[in-house]
Short mmCIF file of C-alpha atoms in Angstrom, two decimals:
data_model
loop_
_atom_site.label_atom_id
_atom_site.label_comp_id
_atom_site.label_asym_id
_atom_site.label_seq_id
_atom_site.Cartn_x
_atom_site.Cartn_y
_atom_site.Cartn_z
CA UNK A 1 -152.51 5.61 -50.48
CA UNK A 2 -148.87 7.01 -49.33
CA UNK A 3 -149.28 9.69 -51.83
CA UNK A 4 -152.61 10.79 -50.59
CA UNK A 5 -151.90 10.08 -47.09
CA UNK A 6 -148.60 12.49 -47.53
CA UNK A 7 -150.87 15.51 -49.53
CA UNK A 8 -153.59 14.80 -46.51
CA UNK A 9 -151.03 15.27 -43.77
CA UNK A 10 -149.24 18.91 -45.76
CA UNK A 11 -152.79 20.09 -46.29
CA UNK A 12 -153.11 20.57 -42.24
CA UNK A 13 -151.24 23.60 -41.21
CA UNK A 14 -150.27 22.10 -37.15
CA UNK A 15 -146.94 21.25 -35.27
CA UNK A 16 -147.89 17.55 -35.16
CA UNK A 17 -150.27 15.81 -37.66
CA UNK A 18 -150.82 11.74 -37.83
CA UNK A 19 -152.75 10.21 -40.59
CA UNK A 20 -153.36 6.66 -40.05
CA UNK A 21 -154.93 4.44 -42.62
CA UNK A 22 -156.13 0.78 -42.35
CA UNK A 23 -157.97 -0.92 -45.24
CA UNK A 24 -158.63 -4.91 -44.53
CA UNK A 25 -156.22 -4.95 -41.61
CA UNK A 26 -153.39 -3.51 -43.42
CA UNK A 27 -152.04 -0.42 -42.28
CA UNK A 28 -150.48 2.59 -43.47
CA UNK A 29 -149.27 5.69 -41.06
CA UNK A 30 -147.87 9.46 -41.84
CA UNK A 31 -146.85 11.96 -39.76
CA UNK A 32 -145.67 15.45 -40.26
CA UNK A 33 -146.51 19.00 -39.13
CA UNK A 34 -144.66 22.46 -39.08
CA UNK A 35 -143.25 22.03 -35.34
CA UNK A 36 -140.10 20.03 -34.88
CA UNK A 37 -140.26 16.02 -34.64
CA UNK A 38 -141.24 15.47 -30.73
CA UNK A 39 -138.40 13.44 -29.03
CA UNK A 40 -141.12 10.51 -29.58
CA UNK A 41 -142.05 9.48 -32.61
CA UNK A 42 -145.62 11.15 -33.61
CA UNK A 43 -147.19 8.10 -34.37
CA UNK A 44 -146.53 6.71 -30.86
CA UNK A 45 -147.59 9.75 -28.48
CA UNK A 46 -151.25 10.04 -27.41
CA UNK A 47 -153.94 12.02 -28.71
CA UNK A 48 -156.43 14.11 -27.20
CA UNK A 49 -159.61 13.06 -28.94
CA UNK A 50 -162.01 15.19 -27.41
CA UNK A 51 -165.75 14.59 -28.65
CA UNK A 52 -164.54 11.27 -30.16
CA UNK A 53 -164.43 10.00 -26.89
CA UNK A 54 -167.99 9.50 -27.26
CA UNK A 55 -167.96 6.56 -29.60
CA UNK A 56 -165.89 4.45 -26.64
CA UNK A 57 -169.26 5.89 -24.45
CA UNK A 58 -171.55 4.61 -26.44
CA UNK A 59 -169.76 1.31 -27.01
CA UNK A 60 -169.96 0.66 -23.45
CA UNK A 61 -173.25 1.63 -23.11
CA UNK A 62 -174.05 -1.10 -25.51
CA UNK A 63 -171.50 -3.95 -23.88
CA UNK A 64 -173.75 -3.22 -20.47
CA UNK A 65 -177.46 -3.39 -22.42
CA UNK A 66 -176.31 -6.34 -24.04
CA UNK A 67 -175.46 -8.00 -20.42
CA UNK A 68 -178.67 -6.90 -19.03
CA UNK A 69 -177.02 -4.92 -16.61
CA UNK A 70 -179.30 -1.59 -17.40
CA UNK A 71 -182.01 -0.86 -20.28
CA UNK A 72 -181.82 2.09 -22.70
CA UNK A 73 -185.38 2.95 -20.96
CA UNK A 74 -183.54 3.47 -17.49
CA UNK A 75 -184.20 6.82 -16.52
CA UNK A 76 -181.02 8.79 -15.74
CA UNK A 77 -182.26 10.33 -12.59
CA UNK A 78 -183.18 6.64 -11.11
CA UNK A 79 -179.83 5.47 -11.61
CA UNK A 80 -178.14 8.09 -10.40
CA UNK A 81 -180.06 9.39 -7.39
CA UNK A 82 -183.17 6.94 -6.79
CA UNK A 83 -185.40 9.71 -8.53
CA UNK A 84 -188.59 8.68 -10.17
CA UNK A 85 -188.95 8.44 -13.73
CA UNK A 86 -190.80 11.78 -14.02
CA UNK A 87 -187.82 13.49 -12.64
CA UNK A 88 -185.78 16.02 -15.17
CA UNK A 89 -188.01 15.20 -17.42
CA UNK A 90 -187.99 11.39 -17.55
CA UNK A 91 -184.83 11.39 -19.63
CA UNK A 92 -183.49 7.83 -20.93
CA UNK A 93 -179.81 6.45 -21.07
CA UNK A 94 -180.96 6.15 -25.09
CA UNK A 95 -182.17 10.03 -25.11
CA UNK A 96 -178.35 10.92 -23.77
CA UNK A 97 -176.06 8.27 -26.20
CA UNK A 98 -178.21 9.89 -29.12
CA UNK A 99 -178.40 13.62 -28.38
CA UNK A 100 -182.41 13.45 -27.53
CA UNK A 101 -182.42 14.27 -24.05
CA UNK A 102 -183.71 18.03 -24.40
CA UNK A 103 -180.85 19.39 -22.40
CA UNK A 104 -178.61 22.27 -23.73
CA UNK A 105 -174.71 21.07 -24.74
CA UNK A 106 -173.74 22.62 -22.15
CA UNK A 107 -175.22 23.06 -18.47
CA UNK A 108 -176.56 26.29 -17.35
CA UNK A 109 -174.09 28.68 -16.43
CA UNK A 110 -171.15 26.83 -17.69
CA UNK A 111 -169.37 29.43 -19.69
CA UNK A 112 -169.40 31.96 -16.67
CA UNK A 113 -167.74 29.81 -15.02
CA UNK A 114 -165.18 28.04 -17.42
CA UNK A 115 -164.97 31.57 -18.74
CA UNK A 116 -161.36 32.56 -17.08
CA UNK A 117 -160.21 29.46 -18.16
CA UNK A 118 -161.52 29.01 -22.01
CA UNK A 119 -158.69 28.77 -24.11
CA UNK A 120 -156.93 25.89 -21.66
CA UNK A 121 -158.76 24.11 -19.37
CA UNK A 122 -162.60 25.39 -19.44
CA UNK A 123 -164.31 21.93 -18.26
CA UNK A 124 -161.60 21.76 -15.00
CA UNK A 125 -164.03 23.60 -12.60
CA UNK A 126 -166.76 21.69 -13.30
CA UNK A 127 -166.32 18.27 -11.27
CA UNK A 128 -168.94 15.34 -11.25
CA UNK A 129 -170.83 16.15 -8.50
CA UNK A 130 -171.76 19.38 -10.22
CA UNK A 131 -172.69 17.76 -13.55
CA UNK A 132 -174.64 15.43 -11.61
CA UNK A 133 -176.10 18.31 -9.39
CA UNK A 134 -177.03 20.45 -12.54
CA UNK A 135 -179.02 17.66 -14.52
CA UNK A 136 -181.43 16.47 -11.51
CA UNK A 137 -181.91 20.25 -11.50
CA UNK A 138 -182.72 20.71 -14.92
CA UNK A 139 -185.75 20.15 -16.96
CA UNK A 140 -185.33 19.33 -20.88
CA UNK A 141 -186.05 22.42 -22.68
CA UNK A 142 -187.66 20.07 -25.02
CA UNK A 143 -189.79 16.63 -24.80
CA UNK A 144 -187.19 14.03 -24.92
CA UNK A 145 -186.98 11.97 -27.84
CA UNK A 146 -188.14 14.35 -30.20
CA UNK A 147 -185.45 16.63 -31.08
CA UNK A 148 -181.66 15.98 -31.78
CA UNK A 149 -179.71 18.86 -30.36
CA UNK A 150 -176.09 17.74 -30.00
CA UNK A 151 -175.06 17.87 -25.84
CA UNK A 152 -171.61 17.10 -24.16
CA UNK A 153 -174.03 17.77 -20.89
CA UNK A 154 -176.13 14.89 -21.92
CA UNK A 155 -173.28 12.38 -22.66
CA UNK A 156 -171.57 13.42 -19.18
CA UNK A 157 -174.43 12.75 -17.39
CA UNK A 158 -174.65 9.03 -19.23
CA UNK A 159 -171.40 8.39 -18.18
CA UNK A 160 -172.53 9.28 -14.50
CA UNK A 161 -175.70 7.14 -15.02
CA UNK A 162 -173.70 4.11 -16.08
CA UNK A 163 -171.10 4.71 -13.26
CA UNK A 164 -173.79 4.85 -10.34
CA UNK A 165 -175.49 1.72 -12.35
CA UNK A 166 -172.42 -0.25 -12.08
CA UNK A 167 -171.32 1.04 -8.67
CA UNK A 168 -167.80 1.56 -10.57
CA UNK A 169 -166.16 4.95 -11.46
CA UNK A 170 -165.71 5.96 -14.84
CA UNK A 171 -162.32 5.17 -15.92
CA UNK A 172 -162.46 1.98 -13.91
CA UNK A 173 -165.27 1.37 -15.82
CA UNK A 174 -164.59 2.09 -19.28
CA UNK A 175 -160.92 0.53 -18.83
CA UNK A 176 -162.51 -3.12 -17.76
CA UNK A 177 -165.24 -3.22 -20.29
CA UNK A 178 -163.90 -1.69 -23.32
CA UNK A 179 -160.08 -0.94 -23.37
CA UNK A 180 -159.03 -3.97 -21.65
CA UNK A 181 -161.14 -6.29 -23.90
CA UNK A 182 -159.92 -4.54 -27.04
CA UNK A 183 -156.14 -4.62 -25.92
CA UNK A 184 -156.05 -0.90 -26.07
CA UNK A 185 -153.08 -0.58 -23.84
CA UNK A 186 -152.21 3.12 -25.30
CA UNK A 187 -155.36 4.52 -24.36
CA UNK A 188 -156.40 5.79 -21.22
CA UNK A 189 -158.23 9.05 -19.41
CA UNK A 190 -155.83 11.20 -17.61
CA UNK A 191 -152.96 12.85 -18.61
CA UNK A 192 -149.50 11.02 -17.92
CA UNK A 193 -146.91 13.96 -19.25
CA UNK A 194 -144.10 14.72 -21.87
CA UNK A 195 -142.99 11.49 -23.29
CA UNK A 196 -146.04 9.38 -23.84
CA UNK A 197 -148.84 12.30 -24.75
CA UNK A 198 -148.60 14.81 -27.63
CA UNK A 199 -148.26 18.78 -26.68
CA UNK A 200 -151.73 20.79 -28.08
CA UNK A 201 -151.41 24.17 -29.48
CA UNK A 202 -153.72 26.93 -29.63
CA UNK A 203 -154.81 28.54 -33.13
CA UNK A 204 -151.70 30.31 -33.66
CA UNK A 205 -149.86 26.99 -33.97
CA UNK A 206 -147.18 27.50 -31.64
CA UNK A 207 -148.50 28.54 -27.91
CA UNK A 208 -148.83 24.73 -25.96
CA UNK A 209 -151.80 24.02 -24.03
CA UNK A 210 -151.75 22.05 -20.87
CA UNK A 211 -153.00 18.77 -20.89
CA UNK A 212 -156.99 18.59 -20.49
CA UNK A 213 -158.65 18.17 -17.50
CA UNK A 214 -162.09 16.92 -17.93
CA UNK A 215 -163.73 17.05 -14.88
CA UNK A 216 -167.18 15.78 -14.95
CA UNK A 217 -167.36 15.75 -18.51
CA UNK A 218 -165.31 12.46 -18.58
CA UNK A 219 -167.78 10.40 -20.51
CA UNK A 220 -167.87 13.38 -23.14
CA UNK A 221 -164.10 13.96 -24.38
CA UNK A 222 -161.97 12.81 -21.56
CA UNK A 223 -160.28 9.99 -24.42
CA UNK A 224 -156.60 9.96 -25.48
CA UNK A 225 -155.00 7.14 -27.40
CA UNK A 226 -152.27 6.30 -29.84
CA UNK A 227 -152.86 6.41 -33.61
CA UNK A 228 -152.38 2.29 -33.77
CA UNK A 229 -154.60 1.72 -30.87
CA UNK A 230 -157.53 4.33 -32.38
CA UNK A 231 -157.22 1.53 -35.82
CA UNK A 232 -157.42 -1.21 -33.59
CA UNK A 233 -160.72 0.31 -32.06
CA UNK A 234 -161.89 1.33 -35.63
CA UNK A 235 -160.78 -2.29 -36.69
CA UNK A 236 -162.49 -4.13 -34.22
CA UNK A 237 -166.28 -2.34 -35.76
CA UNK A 238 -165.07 -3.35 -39.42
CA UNK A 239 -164.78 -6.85 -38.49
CA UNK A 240 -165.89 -8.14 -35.12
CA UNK A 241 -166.43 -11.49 -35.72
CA UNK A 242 -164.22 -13.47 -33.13
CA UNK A 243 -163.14 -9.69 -31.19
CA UNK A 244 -164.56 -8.96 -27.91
CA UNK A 245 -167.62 -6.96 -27.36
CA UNK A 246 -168.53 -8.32 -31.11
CA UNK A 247 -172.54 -7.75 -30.63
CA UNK A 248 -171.93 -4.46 -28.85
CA UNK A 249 -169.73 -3.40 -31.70
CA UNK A 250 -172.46 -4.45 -34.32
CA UNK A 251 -175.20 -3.04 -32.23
CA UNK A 252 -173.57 0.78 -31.99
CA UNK A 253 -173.44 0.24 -36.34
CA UNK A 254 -177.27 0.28 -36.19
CA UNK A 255 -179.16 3.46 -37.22
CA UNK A 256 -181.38 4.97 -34.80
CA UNK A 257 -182.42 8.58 -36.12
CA UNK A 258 -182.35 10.63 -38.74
CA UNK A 259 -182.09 14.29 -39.52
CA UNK A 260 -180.77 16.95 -41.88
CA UNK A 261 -181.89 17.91 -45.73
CA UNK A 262 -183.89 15.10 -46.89
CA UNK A 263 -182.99 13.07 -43.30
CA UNK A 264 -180.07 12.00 -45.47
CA UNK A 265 -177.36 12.07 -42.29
CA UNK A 266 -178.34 8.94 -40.05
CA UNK A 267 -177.22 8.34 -36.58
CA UNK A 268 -176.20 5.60 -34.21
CA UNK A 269 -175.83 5.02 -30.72
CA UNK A 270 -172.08 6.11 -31.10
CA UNK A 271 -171.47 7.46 -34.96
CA UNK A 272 -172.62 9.87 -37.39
CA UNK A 273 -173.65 8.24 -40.65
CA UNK A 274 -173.40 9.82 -43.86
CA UNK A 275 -174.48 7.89 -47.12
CA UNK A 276 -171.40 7.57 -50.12
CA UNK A 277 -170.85 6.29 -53.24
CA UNK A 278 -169.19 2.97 -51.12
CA UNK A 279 -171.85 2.37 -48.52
CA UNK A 280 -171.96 3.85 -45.43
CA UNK A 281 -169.31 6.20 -43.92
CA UNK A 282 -169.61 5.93 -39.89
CA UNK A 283 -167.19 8.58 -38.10
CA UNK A 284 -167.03 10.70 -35.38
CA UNK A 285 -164.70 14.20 -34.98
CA UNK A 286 -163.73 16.28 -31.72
CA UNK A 287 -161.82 18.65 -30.31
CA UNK A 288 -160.19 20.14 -27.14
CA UNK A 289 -158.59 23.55 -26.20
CA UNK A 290 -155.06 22.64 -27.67
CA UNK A 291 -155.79 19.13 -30.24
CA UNK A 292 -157.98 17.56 -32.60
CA UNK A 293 -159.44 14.13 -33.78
CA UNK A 294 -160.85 12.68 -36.69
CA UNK A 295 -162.03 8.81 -36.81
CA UNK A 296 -164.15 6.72 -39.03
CA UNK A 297 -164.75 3.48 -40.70
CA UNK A 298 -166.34 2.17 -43.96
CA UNK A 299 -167.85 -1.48 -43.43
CA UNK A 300 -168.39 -2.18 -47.67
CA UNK A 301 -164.72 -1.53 -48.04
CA UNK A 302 -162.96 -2.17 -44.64
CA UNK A 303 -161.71 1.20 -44.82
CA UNK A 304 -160.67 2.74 -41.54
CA UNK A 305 -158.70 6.20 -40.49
CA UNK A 306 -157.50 7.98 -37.40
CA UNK A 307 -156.20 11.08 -38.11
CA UNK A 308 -155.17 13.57 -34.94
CA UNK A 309 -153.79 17.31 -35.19
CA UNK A 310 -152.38 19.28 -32.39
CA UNK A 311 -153.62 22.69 -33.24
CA UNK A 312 -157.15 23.79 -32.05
CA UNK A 313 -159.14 24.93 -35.41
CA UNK A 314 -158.39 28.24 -36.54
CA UNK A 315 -160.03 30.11 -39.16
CA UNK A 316 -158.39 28.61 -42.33
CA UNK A 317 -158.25 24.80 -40.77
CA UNK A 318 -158.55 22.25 -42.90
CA UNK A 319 -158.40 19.10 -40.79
CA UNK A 320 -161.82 18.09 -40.35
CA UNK A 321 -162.73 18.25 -44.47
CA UNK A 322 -159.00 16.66 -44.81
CA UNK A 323 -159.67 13.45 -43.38
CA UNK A 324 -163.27 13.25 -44.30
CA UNK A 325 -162.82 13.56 -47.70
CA UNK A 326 -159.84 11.42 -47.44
CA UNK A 327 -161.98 8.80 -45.84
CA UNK A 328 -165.34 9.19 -48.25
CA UNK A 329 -162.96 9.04 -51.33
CA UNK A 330 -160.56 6.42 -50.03
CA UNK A 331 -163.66 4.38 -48.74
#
């Protein structure tokens, strides 16, 4: 595994590249990259995960079903504005977490607006109250909960849904019911500065990218965490007997849909599952304007790996295949 670990980490042309492996608990971590070694050690900065984020989301979605505290048949617009369930559409907390709403990834007129901004910071003019403003606005281009179109709107406005729910803001949120619980004391949801969280790059590899700013999108992407504390979270699915939140991190392993050639690709309320040769490979992937995130789990071996870049995807990038197929073959 240090051998393919090493050849996984040179095969991803970016200033700062972590490959973390875990199989049973025992763990295995290389860095590298073609910028110089960051003051801090690479394996102890934090990583923008971007679209990853959305596995904590729907981990916390299950930890307050499981509680009682809402239902997966909740309509969004009744718990965030009092709406009845015919309004937008009578979308679900369960059509958000699993990309059924209806609604478009993004909300209408987002790109004219992010537009001047696109390459740093695009989702930093769009606050809460305007996420929250567009969906009870909206209608779902299609019936909910009968087509999966994949939607950072849809998982902001969950996060929104479950914050109103709750009567507790986001991060407050997420921090007390998820990170706390899991002892994930290098993760968090704002930026904190040189020193603690890795520098992103655009696609050339060596212009930096200020740290993200999320605005209402927080639910969507707004993660960043240290490689060791992104194992402990995979960890914690691969074996959560005795762990905190151990029925909400069996229930997110349970298939809900399926789609693609031969509805081969399953998903769950928080993963993407794709059949191997092993059993199941659960994993989720994202992105933001400067970094990038790969991080997945197989249960029949009690394989796990976080791997994190901090180069956006350029033509010729090879991270995302890279730690797949590291993770289906090491699996």
């Amino acid at each position: 595994m240090d051998a393919r670990l090493e050849e996984a980490v040179r095969a991803v042309d970016a200033p700062d590249v972590v490959f973390a492996f875990s199989r049973d608990g025992r763990r295995t971590v290389r860095c590298g990259g073609t910028g110089p070694p960051p003051p801090v050690p690479r394996e102890l900065l934090r990583y923008e995960i971007g679209s990853a984020s959305k596995t904590f989301t729907g981990l916390l979605l299950a930890r307050l079903l499981l509680a009682g505290r809402v239902s997966g048949d909740d309509a969004a617009a009744a718990r965030i504005a009092g709406a009845g369930p015919a309004g937008t559409g009578g979308v679900t907390l369960m059509h958000l977490v699993t990309h059924t709403s209806g609604l478009p990834p993004l909300p209408p007129g987002f790109r004219r607006q992010a537009l001047p901004r696109w390459s740093t910071n695009p989702y930093a003019g769009y606050p809460a109250e305007r996420v929250v403003r567009a969906f009870l606005d909206s209608r779902p281009r299609h019936r909910p909960g009968t087509r999966w179109r994949y939607s950072n709107f849809g998982v902001a406005v969950l996060g929104h849904a479950l914050a109103a729910a709750t009567a507790t803001p986001w991060d407050e949120l997420l921090t007390r019911e998820v990170l706390d619980p899991l002892g994930l004391a290098g993760t968090g949801l704002s930026p904190s500065g040189p020193g603690v969280d890795a520098t992103g790059h655009l696609a050339d590899g060596t212009t930096p990218t200020p740290p993200l700013l999320i605005g209402g999108f927080q639910a969507a992407g707004a993660v960043r965490a240290r490689p060791h504390d992104l194992l402990t979270f995979l960890e914690a699915h691969l074996a959560p007997e005795g762990v905190p939140l151990a029925d909400a991190l069996r229930w997110v392993r349970r298939p809900v849909l399926r789609r693609g050639l031969g509805h081969r690709h399953e998903h769950t309320p928080a993963w993407f599952r794709h059949p191997t040769d092993r059993g199941p490979m659960y994993f989720h992937s994202g992105a933001t304007s400067g970094q990038q995130a790969f991080i997945g789990f197989c249960p029949d071996t009690g394989s796990a790996l976080a791997a994190l870049s901090t180069r956006r995807f350029h033509r010729r990038d090879r991270f995302v295949a890279t730690a797949y197929g590291l993770l289906n073959d090491a699996g």
